[in-house]
C-alpha positions as CSV (number, residue, x, y, z in Angstrom):
1,M,26.8,95.3,63.2
2,A,23.3,96.5,62.5
3,S,21.9,99.4,64.5
4,A,19.3,99.0,67.2
5,N,16.5,100.2,64.8
6,I,17.4,97.5,62.3
7,E,17.4,94.9,64.9
8,A,14.2,95.8,66.1
9,I,12.8,95.6,62.7
10,R,14.4,92.3,61.9
11,A,12.7,91.0,65.2
12,S,9.3,91.7,63.6
13,Y,10.3,90.0,60.4
14,A,11.3,87.1,62.5
15,G,7.9,87.0,64.0
16,F,6.6,86.7,60.5
17,R,8.5,84.0,59.8
18,D,7.7,82.1,62.8
19,R,4.1,83.0,62.5
20,D,4.5,84.7,66.1
21,I,2.2,87.6,66.7
22,E,3.9,89.0,69.9
23,G,7.3,88.7,67.9
24,I,6.0,90.7,65.0
25,L,4.9,93.4,67.7
26,S,8.0,93.5,69.7
27,G,9.6,95.9,67.4
28,M,6.4,98.1,67.2
29,H,5.6,101.2,69.2
30,P,2.0,100.7,70.8
31,D,0.5,103.5,68.8
32,V,2.0,102.0,65.7
33,E,0.6,103.4,62.1
34,W,0.4,100.1,59.8
35,V,-0.1,101.5,56.2
36,H,-1.0,99.7,53.5
37,P,-2.1,100.7,49.7
38,E,-5.8,101.8,49.2
39,G,-5.9,99.7,46.5
40,M,-6.0,96.7,48.5
41,A,-9.3,97.9,50.3
42,Q,-11.7,95.9,48.2
43,Y,-10.1,92.9,50.3
44,G,-10.1,94.6,53.6
45,L,-6.2,94.8,53.3
46,G,-5.8,98.6,52.6
47,G,-5.5,101.5,54.7
48,T,-4.0,102.5,58.1
49,K,-4.5,100.3,61.0
50,L,-3.6,101.7,64.3
51,G,-1.8,100.2,67.2
52,H,-1.2,96.5,68.2
53,A,-4.9,95.7,68.1
54,G,-5.2,97.2,64.6
55,I,-2.2,94.9,63.4
56,K,-3.7,92.0,65.3
57,D,-7.0,92.4,63.5
58,F,-5.3,92.8,60.1
59,L,-3.1,89.6,60.6
60,A,-6.4,87.6,61.6
61,H,-8.1,88.9,58.4
62,V,-5.3,88.1,55.8
63,P,-6.1,84.3,55.8
64,T,-9.6,85.1,54.7
65,V,-8.1,86.5,51.5
66,L,-4.8,84.7,51.0
67,G,-3.5,81.1,51.5
68,G,-0.2,82.1,52.7
69,M,2.6,84.4,52.5
70,K,6.3,84.5,53.4
71,L,8.5,87.5,53.6
72,A,12.1,87.8,52.7
73,P,13.6,91.0,53.6
74,K,17.1,91.6,51.4
75,E,18.2,95.0,52.0
76,F,17.9,97.6,55.0
77,I,18.9,101.2,54.5
78,E,18.9,103.5,57.4
79,Q,18.7,107.3,57.5
80,G,18.0,109.1,60.7
81,D,14.9,107.7,62.0
82,R,13.9,105.9,58.8
83,V,14.7,102.3,57.7
84,V,13.7,101.3,54.3
85,V,13.6,97.5,53.5
86,F,13.7,96.2,50.2
87,G,12.5,92.4,49.7
88,T,10.2,90.0,48.4
89,R,7.3,88.2,49.4
90,E,6.2,84.8,48.5
91,V,2.3,84.7,48.2
92,T,-0.1,82.0,47.8
93,S,-3.6,82.6,46.8
94,R,-6.7,80.7,48.6
95,R,-6.7,78.5,45.5
96,G,-3.0,77.5,45.8
97,T,-1.4,79.8,43.1
98,T,2.0,81.1,44.4
99,V,4.0,84.0,43.0
100,T,6.9,86.2,44.6
101,L,6.3,89.9,44.5
102,D,8.7,92.5,45.3
103,F,8.2,95.1,48.3
104,V,9.3,98.2,49.9
105,H,8.6,98.6,53.6
106,S,9.3,102.1,54.9
107,W,9.7,102.1,58.8
108,T,9.9,105.3,60.8
109,M,11.1,104.6,64.4
110,R,10.3,106.4,67.8
111,D,12.1,105.2,70.9
112,G,13.8,102.2,69.2
113,R,10.4,100.8,67.8
114,A,8.6,101.3,64.7
115,A,6.0,104.1,64.9
116,R,4.9,103.6,61.3
117,M,5.3,100.9,58.7
118,E,4.3,101.8,55.3
119,D,3.9,98.6,52.9
120,I,4.4,99.4,49.2
121,F,4.0,97.1,46.5
122,D,2.4,96.3,43.1
123,T,-1.6,96.2,44.0
124,V,-2.4,95.2,40.5
125,A,-0.1,91.9,40.6
126,F,-1.6,91.1,44.0
127,H,-5.3,91.7,42.9
128,E,-4.4,89.0,39.8
129,L,-3.2,86.6,42.5
130,I,-6.1,86.8,44.7
131,E,-8.4,86.6,41.6
132,S,-6.5,83.7,40.4
């Protein structure tokens, strides 16, 4: 049986799967920090977004850069208030090229919701896809 923290995170991944923004946010604290590598800044995808509004703005911007994305979380590891998720994402460029890339998501929980999510991935591979 999964912990309450892992269940909250799984609810967010289900929101991604279903393209349901409220589902994504259901596992997020209202003042969540949503962190992406600075190496993605030239596409408007880098840096820290704050709160539900910041996440909504970020998600609204993604389709201007990418043709699509599907997340596949594979392994959840929990230690205290931290949950680390290893998985893959199938990413499609605006031109229709699709690749599968690994990710690590580091979630820090507070009161049963994510207070911080850091997305860790190969930015060079992501740049190559966006430019393809």
